[in-house]
XYZ file of N, CA, C and O in Angstrom:
820
model
N 0.948 -1.164 -0.058
C -0.088 -0.039 0.038
C 0.903 1.271 0.110
O 1.649 1.324 0.588
N 0.596 2.052 -0.972
C 1.059 3.510 -0.883
C 0.520 4.578 -0.054
O -0.498 4.886 -0.169
N 1.489 5.049 1.198
C 0.953 6.053 1.832
C 1.720 7.504 1.923
O 1.318 8.126 2.916
N 2.903 7.377 1.289
C 3.585 8.734 0.867
C 2.553 9.837 0.433
O 1.835 9.692 -0.189
N 3.053 11.183 1.180
C 2.262 12.413 0.804
C 2.906 12.742 -0.476
O 4.178 13.040 -0.509
N 2.026 12.967 -1.533
C 2.856 13.623 -2.674
C 2.838 14.900 -2.536
O 2.171 15.757 -1.741
N 3.799 15.708 -3.349
C 3.824 17.064 -3.264
C 3.176 17.658 -4.587
O 2.221 16.861 -5.205
N 2.857 19.209 -4.297
C 1.895 19.694 -5.258
C 2.214 19.379 -7.142
O 1.208 19.056 -7.664
N 3.313 19.002 -7.376
C 3.597 18.696 -8.531
C 3.145 17.368 -9.211
O 2.646 17.006 -10.036
N 2.696 16.498 -8.153
C 2.340 15.323 -8.530
C 0.890 15.036 -8.317
O 0.057 14.160 -8.480
N 0.183 16.122 -7.651
C -1.131 16.057 -7.469
C -2.282 16.252 -8.340
O -2.033 17.143 -9.439
N -3.357 15.687 -8.562
C -4.467 16.031 -8.988
C -5.859 15.747 -8.644
O -5.987 14.856 -7.859
N -6.903 16.480 -8.648
C -7.976 16.492 -8.004
C -9.393 16.415 -8.962
O -9.407 16.597 -10.073
N -9.987 15.520 -8.428
C -11.459 15.107 -8.945
C -12.372 15.690 -7.810
O -12.595 15.028 -7.065
N -13.427 16.564 -8.403
C -14.447 17.044 -7.471
C -15.680 16.296 -8.224
O -15.973 16.398 -9.140
N -16.354 15.502 -7.044
C -17.440 14.747 -7.658
C -18.733 15.598 -6.903
O -18.981 15.689 -5.707
N -19.493 16.185 -7.709
C -20.510 17.135 -7.388
C -21.816 16.006 -7.148
O -22.328 15.413 -8.085
N -22.361 16.056 -5.956
C -23.547 15.334 -5.713
C -24.937 16.013 -5.426
O -25.773 14.993 -5.109
N -24.956 17.326 -5.686
C -25.972 17.913 -5.613
C -27.068 17.494 -6.724
O -26.771 17.156 -7.541
N -28.551 17.605 -6.120
C -29.529 17.356 -7.193
C -29.899 18.517 -8.090
O -30.530 18.591 -8.968
N -29.220 19.899 -7.770
C -29.570 21.191 -8.719
C -28.110 21.702 -8.780
O -27.143 21.471 -7.992
N -28.012 22.364 -9.739
C -26.721 23.080 -10.429
C -26.526 24.076 -9.499
O -27.283 24.961 -8.879
N -25.196 24.586 -9.468
C -24.786 25.940 -8.761
C -25.233 26.150 -7.103
O -25.662 27.311 -7.120
N -25.469 24.863 -6.577
C -25.827 24.842 -5.444
C -24.690 25.355 -4.190
O -23.654 25.745 -4.880
N -25.225 25.689 -3.151
C -24.168 26.092 -2.095
C -23.114 25.019 -1.799
O -22.141 25.503 -1.905
N -23.437 23.805 -1.977
C -22.272 22.870 -1.823
C -21.318 23.239 -2.940
O -19.796 23.112 -2.460
N -21.569 23.365 -4.092
C -20.730 23.499 -5.064
C -19.886 24.848 -5.042
O -18.919 25.015 -5.441
N -20.769 25.834 -4.651
C -20.137 27.278 -4.156
C -19.194 26.930 -3.475
O -18.121 27.714 -3.669
N -19.180 26.217 -2.416
C -18.180 26.170 -1.339
C -16.777 25.438 -1.975
O -15.912 25.832 -1.748
N -17.406 24.498 -2.526
C -16.210 23.476 -3.047
C -15.482 24.498 -4.339
O -14.069 24.361 -3.944
N -16.124 25.489 -5.007
C -15.047 25.814 -5.739
C -14.528 27.100 -4.941
O -13.407 27.379 -5.660
N -14.698 27.306 -4.297
C -14.182 28.411 -3.186
C -12.924 27.827 -2.795
O -11.726 28.703 -2.706
N -13.029 26.775 -2.451
C -11.841 25.766 -1.815
C -10.795 25.667 -2.924
O -9.608 25.662 -2.856
N -11.429 25.310 -4.091
C -10.484 24.784 -5.219
C -9.665 25.694 -6.124
O -8.870 25.799 -6.582
N -10.418 27.229 -5.713
C -9.739 28.461 -6.232
C -8.393 28.589 -5.459
O -7.480 29.621 -6.067
N -8.268 28.180 -4.198
C -6.952 28.371 -3.605
C -5.920 27.395 -3.834
O -4.605 27.614 -3.178
N -6.142 26.136 -4.589
C -5.090 25.331 -5.291
C -3.906 25.884 -5.810
O -4.241 26.892 -6.618
N -2.830 25.768 -5.949
C -1.819 26.268 -6.652
C -1.915 25.992 -8.229
O -2.559 24.823 -8.513
N -1.586 26.965 -8.826
C -1.807 27.081 -10.299
C -0.936 25.627 -10.650
O 0.122 25.270 -10.190
N -1.523 24.950 -11.599
C -0.992 23.975 -12.018
C -1.454 22.398 -11.704
O -1.249 21.474 -12.361
N -1.941 22.525 -10.609
C -2.500 21.157 -10.163
C -3.861 20.927 -10.870
O -4.795 21.756 -10.793
N -4.051 19.881 -11.585
C -5.152 19.502 -12.542
C -6.481 19.505 -11.685
O -6.497 18.730 -10.643
N -7.615 20.165 -12.154
C -9.084 19.784 -11.762
C -9.651 19.326 -12.619
O -9.937 19.943 -13.315
N -10.320 18.227 -12.141
C -11.444 17.967 -12.981
C -12.856 17.867 -12.282
O -12.735 17.353 -10.911
N -14.027 18.067 -12.742
C -15.273 18.327 -12.133
C -16.178 17.487 -12.701
O -16.340 17.494 -13.868
N -16.691 16.625 -12.062
C -17.931 15.833 -12.466
C -19.146 16.028 -11.658
O -19.387 16.099 -10.684
N -20.178 16.319 -12.693
C -21.666 16.789 -12.087
C -22.744 15.266 -11.900
O -23.010 15.014 -13.202
N -22.650 14.670 -11.016
C -23.201 13.515 -10.961
C -24.921 13.592 -11.627
O -25.556 12.706 -11.813
N -25.154 14.707 -11.448
C -26.836 15.004 -11.679
C -27.007 15.344 -13.043
O -28.170 14.782 -13.632
N -26.049 16.142 -13.995
C -26.106 16.101 -15.238
C -26.067 14.835 -16.057
O -26.517 14.543 -17.142
N -25.264 14.096 -15.653
C -24.989 12.520 -16.418
C -24.939 11.695 -15.327
O -23.733 11.036 -15.098
N -26.046 11.134 -14.758
C -26.071 10.275 -13.683
C -25.808 8.843 -14.116
O -25.885 8.294 -15.095
N -25.133 8.095 -12.985
C -24.841 6.778 -13.135
C -26.194 6.152 -12.984
O -27.151 6.511 -12.318
N -26.350 4.885 -13.408
C -27.593 4.132 -13.553
C -27.311 3.486 -11.999
O -26.369 3.628 -11.426
N -28.564 2.956 -11.352
C -28.497 2.275 -10.165
C -27.595 1.312 -10.021
O -27.540 0.399 -10.961
N -26.745 1.187 -9.030
C -25.746 0.189 -8.808
C -26.342 -1.140 -8.831
O -27.398 -1.463 -7.841
N -25.917 -2.029 -9.158
C -26.491 -3.667 -9.263
C -25.213 -4.382 -9.186
O -24.076 -4.329 -9.558
N -25.181 -5.070 -7.754
C -23.962 -5.713 -7.301
C -23.618 -7.015 -7.975
O -24.617 -7.852 -7.614
N -22.829 -7.179 -9.027
C -22.759 -8.531 -9.428
C -21.372 -9.514 -9.026
O -21.098 -10.108 -9.706
N -20.914 -8.828 -8.064
C -19.493 -9.465 -7.720
C -19.574 -11.060 -7.623
O -18.616 -11.233 -7.533
N -20.588 -11.348 -6.806
C -20.902 -12.896 -6.621
C -21.300 -13.749 -7.665
O -21.927 -14.707 -7.499
N -21.575 -13.142 -8.955
C -22.385 -13.855 -9.979
C -21.111 -14.323 -11.075
O -20.025 -13.841 -10.984
N -21.728 -15.227 -11.965
C -20.765 -15.492 -12.970
C -20.616 -14.481 -14.030
O -21.643 -13.803 -14.218
N -19.617 -14.841 -14.514
C -19.441 -13.753 -15.678
C -18.765 -12.197 -15.333
O -18.135 -12.337 -14.206
N -18.200 -11.585 -16.250
C -17.483 -10.316 -16.064
C -18.326 -9.165 -15.442
O -19.718 -9.098 -15.794
N -17.912 -8.251 -14.972
C -18.623 -7.143 -14.626
C -19.090 -6.089 -15.658
O -18.140 -5.943 -16.465
N -20.315 -5.911 -15.862
C -20.692 -5.178 -17.218
C -20.826 -3.770 -16.883
O -21.507 -3.377 -16.362
N -19.385 -2.995 -17.307
C -19.540 -1.608 -17.093
C -19.806 -0.810 -18.409
O -19.323 -1.201 -19.423
N -20.927 0.184 -18.149
C -21.106 1.021 -19.154
C -20.195 2.254 -19.343
O -19.099 2.410 -18.709
N -20.405 2.866 -20.391
C -19.267 4.128 -20.951
C -19.129 5.214 -19.702
O -18.193 5.659 -19.314
N -20.187 5.535 -18.902
C -20.480 6.599 -17.731
C -19.422 5.841 -16.670
O -18.548 6.634 -16.127
N -19.807 4.741 -16.382
C -19.134 3.964 -15.240
C -17.479 4.103 -15.517
O -16.710 4.383 -14.728
N -17.320 3.589 -16.649
C -15.663 3.545 -16.979
C -15.114 4.785 -17.036
O -14.034 4.970 -16.924
N -15.641 5.939 -17.653
C -15.390 7.303 -17.441
C -14.994 7.666 -16.023
O -13.777 8.357 -15.593
N -16.033 7.233 -15.166
C -15.786 7.794 -13.514
C -14.737 6.847 -13.152
O -13.909 7.411 -12.094
N -14.675 5.533 -13.402
C -13.514 4.860 -12.798
C -12.286 5.420 -13.422
O -11.198 5.452 -12.398
N -12.058 5.927 -14.633
C -10.756 6.089 -15.019
C -10.455 7.301 -14.493
O -9.151 7.627 -13.997
N -11.288 8.351 -14.148
C -11.060 9.808 -13.435
C -10.777 9.583 -12.079
O -9.915 10.125 -11.421
N -11.491 8.552 -11.681
C -11.104 8.355 -9.886
C -9.597 7.632 -9.846
O -9.049 8.236 -8.781
N -9.178 6.886 -10.622
C -8.001 6.190 -10.257
C -6.873 7.013 -10.847
O -5.934 6.985 -10.559
N -6.990 8.156 -11.745
C -6.266 9.125 -12.051
C -5.873 10.071 -11.162
O -4.865 10.809 -11.090
N -6.927 10.511 -10.130
C -6.756 11.594 -9.294
C -6.172 11.127 -7.958
O -6.287 10.020 -7.653
N -5.296 11.960 -7.312
C -4.623 11.738 -6.227
C -5.635 12.268 -5.181
O -5.453 11.596 -4.111
N -6.394 13.168 -5.398
C -7.170 13.532 -4.361
C -8.524 13.741 -4.967
O -8.936 14.170 -5.974
N -9.520 12.914 -4.194
C -10.944 12.969 -4.523
C -11.791 13.836 -3.702
O -11.662 13.468 -2.444
N -12.422 14.601 -3.949
C -13.282 15.412 -3.051
C -14.899 15.007 -3.326
O -15.371 15.452 -4.523
N -15.669 14.533 -2.430
C -17.083 14.154 -2.427
C -17.902 15.768 -2.139
O -17.659 15.994 -0.943
N -18.385 16.349 -3.014
C -18.971 17.674 -2.528
C -20.701 17.202 -2.632
O -21.073 17.222 -3.825
N -21.101 17.096 -1.423
C -22.407 16.535 -1.457
C -23.373 17.519 -0.517
O -22.637 17.539 1.020
N -24.366 17.887 -0.671
C -25.234 18.387 0.424
C -25.491 17.539 1.615
O -25.536 16.197 0.969
N -25.885 18.040 2.617
C -26.271 17.045 3.835
C -27.538 16.711 3.394
O -28.635 17.534 3.653
N -27.999 15.538 3.182
C -29.096 15.084 2.948
C -29.489 13.817 3.985
O -29.167 12.703 3.826
N -30.588 14.338 4.756
C -30.884 13.152 5.720
C -29.827 12.753 6.384
O -29.375 11.403 6.800
N -28.940 13.963 6.692
C -27.873 13.595 7.892
C -26.579 12.593 7.084
O -25.592 12.013 7.646
N -26.489 12.453 5.778
C -25.325 11.760 5.266
C -25.339 12.440 3.547
O -25.743 13.627 3.477
N -24.692 11.718 2.979
C -24.577 12.133 1.608
C -25.491 11.882 0.729
O -26.702 11.200 0.978
N -25.761 12.504 -0.472
C -26.845 12.537 -1.425
C -26.868 11.359 -2.125
O -26.066 10.384 -1.754
N -28.173 11.062 -2.574
C -28.256 9.689 -3.451
C -27.319 9.593 -4.495
O -26.787 8.542 -4.778
N -26.879 10.551 -5.148
C -26.005 10.604 -6.099
C -24.596 10.457 -5.613
O -24.066 9.490 -6.379
N -24.481 11.134 -4.599
C -22.806 10.629 -4.077
C -22.722 9.193 -3.401
O -21.824 8.670 -3.674
N -24.095 8.651 -2.867
C -24.145 7.574 -2.387
C -23.699 6.476 -3.440
O -23.058 5.470 -3.546
N -24.607 6.764 -4.488
C -24.340 5.828 -5.769
C -22.968 5.790 -6.316
O -22.383 4.443 -6.530
N -22.444 6.727 -6.288
C -20.950 6.728 -6.917
C -20.240 6.028 -5.850
O -19.311 5.108 -6.592
N -20.104 6.100 -4.633
C -19.414 5.288 -3.615
C -19.881 3.766 -3.879
O -19.103 2.913 -3.418
N -21.178 3.455 -4.013
C -21.646 2.342 -4.263
C -20.736 1.506 -5.314
O -20.477 0.267 -5.341
N -20.368 2.290 -6.361
C -19.814 1.662 -7.451
C -18.291 1.237 -7.168
O -17.750 0.297 -7.900
N -17.808 1.714 -6.170
C -16.577 1.490 -5.433
C -16.621 0.052 -5.299
O -15.667 -0.522 -5.258
N -17.705 -0.364 -4.594
C -17.899 -1.653 -4.346
C -17.652 -2.685 -5.571
O -17.157 -3.630 -5.594
N -18.151 -2.348 -6.437
C -18.102 -3.119 -7.862
C -16.552 -3.150 -8.400
O -16.087 -4.225 -8.570
N -16.092 -1.948 -8.109
C -14.524 -1.999 -8.747
C -13.815 -2.509 -7.985
O -12.600 -3.126 -8.459
N -14.035 -2.982 -6.554
C -13.105 -3.681 -5.847
C -13.028 -5.400 -6.359
O -12.287 -5.780 -6.265
N -14.281 -5.577 -7.279
C -14.328 -7.112 -7.634
C -13.786 -7.328 -8.923
O -13.961 -8.348 -9.611
N -13.419 -6.145 -9.802
C -12.987 -6.450 -11.176
C -11.635 -6.916 -11.290
O -10.748 -6.685 -10.643
N -11.641 -8.024 -11.811
C -10.227 -9.073 -12.140
C -9.199 -7.853 -12.609
O -9.351 -7.504 -13.672
N -7.786 -8.068 -11.773
C -6.729 -7.351 -12.338
C -6.766 -6.044 -12.149
O -5.728 -5.400 -12.492
N -7.853 -5.388 -11.714
C -7.855 -3.931 -11.476
C -6.946 -3.531 -9.956
O -6.435 -2.311 -10.115
N -7.062 -4.328 -8.992
C -6.591 -3.949 -7.848
C -6.724 -2.723 -7.272
O -6.093 -1.928 -6.776
N -8.191 -2.328 -7.396
C -8.825 -1.067 -7.067
C -8.345 -0.669 -5.593
O -7.934 0.432 -5.444
N -8.579 -1.516 -4.557
C -8.202 -1.166 -3.242
C -6.685 -0.977 -3.031
O -6.603 0.261 -2.230
N -5.979 -1.638 -3.835
C -4.352 -1.368 -3.448
C -4.079 0.072 -4.293
O -3.204 0.862 -3.690
N -4.642 0.480 -5.237
C -4.651 1.418 -5.889
C -5.070 2.755 -5.528
O -4.472 3.804 -5.329
N -6.031 2.645 -4.760
C -6.655 3.781 -3.968
C -5.834 3.933 -2.675
O -5.858 5.388 -2.174
N -5.050 3.276 -2.065
C -4.546 3.071 -0.863
C -3.400 4.457 -1.210
O -2.765 4.605 -1.948
N -3.298 5.204 -0.200
C -2.424 6.268 0.029
C -2.973 7.724 -0.946
O -2.422 8.632 -0.453
N -4.146 7.404 -1.687
C -4.611 8.766 -2.065
C -5.524 9.372 -0.912
O -5.621 8.896 -0.103
N -6.235 10.633 -1.107
C -6.755 11.676 -0.155
C -8.294 11.518 -0.371
O -8.454 12.171 -1.738
N -9.048 11.205 0.503
C -10.434 11.684 0.212
C -10.780 12.899 1.153
O -10.587 12.978 2.160
N -11.497 13.917 0.515
C -12.077 15.123 1.285
C -13.533 15.270 1.165
O -14.316 14.521 0.205
N -14.254 16.067 1.722
C -15.845 16.249 1.653
C -15.764 17.700 1.786
O -15.104 18.260 2.623
N -16.929 17.791 1.304
C -17.633 19.238 1.260
C -19.015 19.343 1.358
O -19.491 18.760 0.399
N -19.746 20.000 2.360
C -20.942 19.959 2.282
C -21.680 21.125 2.642
O -21.061 21.759 3.940
N -22.830 21.638 2.286
C -23.608 22.685 2.767
C -24.716 22.012 3.655
O -25.273 21.220 3.030
N -25.233 22.519 4.745
C -26.216 22.057 5.611
C -27.274 23.260 6.007
O -26.729 24.492 5.968
N -28.586 22.902 6.323
C -29.244 23.921 6.154
C -29.444 24.441 7.964
O -29.642 25.398 8.250
N -28.845 23.438 8.844
C -28.795 23.644 10.203
C -27.390 24.372 10.555
O -26.361 24.100 10.052
N -27.189 25.250 11.481
C -26.098 25.654 11.753
C -25.123 24.764 13.030
O -24.092 24.891 12.955
N -25.820 23.836 13.404
C -25.391 22.817 14.444
C -24.661 21.787 13.630
O -25.039 20.982 12.837
N -23.079 22.052 13.653
C -22.286 20.995 12.591
C -22.426 19.671 12.989
O -21.628 18.934 12.127
N -22.692 19.233 14.378
C -22.769 17.872 14.710
C -23.782 17.394 13.852
O -23.795 15.866 13.853
N -24.505 17.802 13.256
C -25.467 17.219 12.572
C -24.957 16.250 11.288
O -25.584 15.653 10.763
N -23.828 16.878 10.969
C -23.079 16.272 9.945
C -22.160 15.052 10.065
O -21.457 14.484 9.346
N -22.249 14.564 11.391
C -21.383 13.510 11.724
C -21.699 12.377 11.013
O -20.659 11.368 10.565
N -22.777 12.154 10.528
C -23.166 10.895 9.789
C -22.352 10.755 8.526
O -21.966 9.992 7.984
N -22.619 12.015 7.616
C -21.757 12.286 6.564
C -20.194 12.070 6.719
O -19.543 11.543 5.776
N -19.657 12.625 7.598
C -18.354 12.595 7.897
C -17.923 11.334 8.293
O -16.974 10.716 7.536
N -18.755 10.435 9.240
C -18.211 8.899 9.365
C -18.326 8.296 8.016
O -17.485 7.224 7.699
N -19.380 8.324 7.178
C -19.568 7.628 5.833
C -18.158 7.954 5.101
O -17.542 7.034 4.405
N -17.693 8.960 4.988
C -16.455 9.417 4.135
C -15.063 8.848 4.898
O -14.367 8.207 4.349
N -15.143 9.107 6.044
C -13.969 8.686 6.622
C -13.879 7.146 6.814
O -12.721 6.653 6.528
N -14.974 6.566 7.163
C -14.909 4.832 7.289
C -14.685 4.506 5.662
O -14.062 3.440 5.467
N -15.167 5.040 4.717
C -14.699 4.478 3.348
C -13.314 4.617 3.088
O -12.726 3.881 2.259
N -12.880 5.814 3.470
C -11.406 6.242 3.224
C -10.464 5.242 4.106
O -9.422 4.321 3.541
N -10.939 4.898 5.458
C -10.154 3.911 6.434
C -10.065 2.529 5.540
O -9.048 1.733 5.666
N -11.486 1.983 4.888
C -11.287 0.643 4.658
C -10.651 0.414 3.380
O -9.743 -0.531 3.076
N -9.991 1.590 2.535
C -9.392 1.462 1.478
C -7.983 1.843 1.863
O -7.038 2.065 0.602
N -7.622 2.159 2.946
C -6.261 2.446 3.120
C -5.731 4.037 2.547
O -4.663 4.397 2.314
N -6.914 4.760 2.315
C -6.586 6.313 1.911
C -6.415 7.135 3.114
O -6.658 6.756 4.396
N -6.008 8.385 2.834
C -6.230 9.517 3.774
C -7.146 10.197 3.874
O -8.307 10.046 2.570
N -7.850 10.983 5.114
C -9.010 11.681 4.908
C -8.615 12.928 5.233
O -8.113 13.222 6.430
N -8.997 14.014 4.585
C -8.785 15.299 4.874
C -9.693 16.157 5.633
O -9.465 17.217 5.767
N -10.939 15.450 5.931
C -12.042 16.054 6.561
C -13.101 16.614 5.752
O -13.106 16.473 4.389
N -13.863 17.094 6.125
C -15.291 17.774 5.685
C -15.361 19.329 5.816
O -15.205 19.660 6.730
N -15.177 20.018 4.809
C -15.531 21.607 4.641
C -16.796 21.752 4.758
O -17.723 21.370 4.320
N -17.480 22.307 6.123
C -19.007 22.367 6.431
C -19.212 23.918 6.122
O -18.575 25.074 6.624
N -20.155 24.117 5.680
C -21.160 25.582 5.468
C -22.446 25.454 5.854
O -23.121 24.406 5.476
N -23.029 26.708 5.975
C -24.189 27.025 6.349
C -25.077 27.606 5.158
O -24.487 28.506 4.462
N -26.059 26.871 4.365
C -26.654 27.286 3.275
C -27.982 26.573 3.003
O -27.939 25.393 2.543
N -29.146 27.008 2.768
C -30.370 26.395 2.131
C -30.320 27.316 0.902
O -31.016 26.529 -0.151
N -31.033 28.612 0.821
C -31.451 29.210 -0.181
C -30.129 29.073 -0.862
O -29.221 29.448 -0.623
N -30.550 29.528 -2.314
C -29.412 29.566 -3.417
C -28.454 30.558 -2.933
O -28.872 31.686 -2.662
N -27.129 30.437 -3.004
C -26.312 31.276 -2.867
C -25.880 31.607 -1.341
O -25.172 32.298 -0.985
N -26.781 30.900 -0.536
C -26.696 31.452 1.113
C -25.445 31.215 1.730
O -25.014 32.112 2.389
N -24.584 30.193 1.357
C -23.396 29.865 1.599
C -22.531 31.122 1.553
O -21.334 31.202 2.525
N -22.414 31.843 0.702
C -21.569 33.067 0.503
C -21.710 33.743 1.646
O -20.592 34.440 2.159
N -22.356 34.129 2.428
C -22.823 34.816 3.653
C -22.235 34.138 4.966
O -22.093 34.616 6.080
N -21.714 32.767 4.762
C -21.309 32.186 6.071
C -19.857 32.512 5.853
O -18.909 31.774 5.199
N -19.281 33.472 6.474
C -17.997 33.822 6.620
C -17.020 32.846 7.214
O -15.837 32.911 6.685
N -17.355 32.089 8.285
C -16.587 30.986 8.810
C -16.239 30.125 7.570
O -15.153 29.770 7.617
N -17.134 29.587 6.863
C -17.225 28.424 5.841
C -16.005 29.263 4.855
O -15.100 28.267 4.355
N -16.205 30.255 4.407
C -15.757 30.962 3.141
C -14.198 30.915 3.784
O -13.173 30.842 2.881
N -13.832 31.330 5.101
C -12.543 31.833 5.504
C -11.952 30.242 5.713
O -10.626 30.011 5.098
N -12.793 29.267 6.032
C -11.734 27.757 6.114
C -11.657 27.310 4.861
O -10.515 26.464 4.532
N -12.405 27.545 3.708
C -12.329 27.151 2.425
C -10.888 27.838 1.850
O -10.271 27.018 1.009
N -10.456 29.050 2.398
C -9.142 29.308 1.938
C -7.770 28.286 2.165
O -6.928 28.513 1.322
N -7.966 27.971 3.027
C -6.904 26.985 3.639
C -7.288 25.278 3.911
O -6.441 24.451 3.901
N -8.481 24.916 3.276
C -8.845 23.790 3.512
C -8.118 22.713 2.936
O -7.740 21.730 3.580
N -7.512 22.816 1.659
C -6.954 21.876 0.847
C -5.362 21.693 1.150
O -4.516 21.157 0.687
N -4.918 23.047 2.037
C -3.594 22.949 2.719
C -3.096 22.165 3.622
O -2.202 21.929 4.039
N -4.368 21.697 4.304
C -4.317 20.912 5.436
C -3.522 19.644 5.265
O -3.662 18.916 4.187
N -2.974 18.965 6.350
C -2.553 17.680 6.241
C -3.400 16.645 6.464
O -4.488 16.894 7.333
N -3.382 15.920 5.516
C -4.413 14.658 5.642
C -4.070 13.705 6.075
O -3.149 12.923 5.484
N -4.339 13.134 7.392
C -3.833 11.713 8.110
C -4.396 10.800 7.532
O -5.564 10.681 6.699
N -3.637 9.543 7.634
C -4.323 8.222 7.458
C -5.639 7.730 7.966
O -5.733 8.191 9.334
N -6.503 7.823 7.158
C -8.088 7.467 7.750
C -8.066 6.118 8.874
O -7.252 5.143 8.531
N -8.582 6.199 9.840
C -8.750 5.045 10.729
C -9.986 4.740 11.089
O -10.935 6.003 11.420
N -10.527 3.629 11.445
C -11.914 3.463 12.197
C -11.755 3.707 13.554
O -10.587 3.634 14.007
N -12.781 3.929 14.245
C -12.648 4.099 15.755
C -12.141 2.965 16.250
O -12.137 1.974 16.218
N -11.161 3.481 17.444
C -10.255 2.527 18.107
C -8.983 2.056 17.584
O -8.011 1.691 18.269
N -9.160 2.026 16.450
C -7.426 2.118 15.719
C -6.184 2.643 15.974
O -5.126 2.535 16.183
N -6.636 4.017 16.589
C -5.579 4.900 17.098
C -5.218 4.594 18.247
O -3.861 4.628 18.894
N -6.026 3.962 19.305
C -5.401 3.323 20.313
C -4.655 2.189 20.125
O -3.863 1.905 21.197
N -5.289 1.280 19.481
C -4.854 0.030 19.597
C -3.639 -0.310 18.569
O -2.655 -1.025 18.587
N -3.137 0.874 17.584
C -2.340 1.028 16.518
C -2.521 -0.280 15.395
O -1.818 -0.227 14.529
N -3.685 -0.889 15.379
C -4.217 -1.790 14.427
C -4.544 -1.057 13.198
O -4.929 -0.038 13.065
N -4.424 -1.893 12.045
C -4.580 -1.246 10.609
C -5.397 -2.235 9.716
O -5.087 -3.399 9.837
């Protein structure tokens, strides 16, 4: 498993937008953070609502090969090309949106593709989250944070945390000064290796 921290010259970002509407508060916050990335770091943006994945069907334990469509192939390629993957999803029912969850479900399928070594190749990459929520109590986002942290931990990835903002009406997050301030340095933070609860104390991995 690769766990070395890459320098800026080697980094590339994939932003996965999981909102059901365009130009939402989560996307605004994600783009505010992305603007602070050093010039030259590649950024690719994928809007799951504009070109959605079909519902995930788990065929890992069935006979035959994994039938991947064109959209799935593209997202799989972009995912594996990125050193940093950003899940930008509004807080829906205290976790990620249906579009974002479907994308993560496809990771389950990619784990079983013969010869891909998806889990090994994802190890050492960094997962980040960005979310806008209608409530000011940031503890309400614990479910979303747990989903992303545990997903990263399972794959041996680093987890940079979640950039939280407050906004429900269109553009409202721009008035969240604390969120906009945090966005300016969010991707400059060191991202530790993700761990499941209890692993910090036992040292197990």
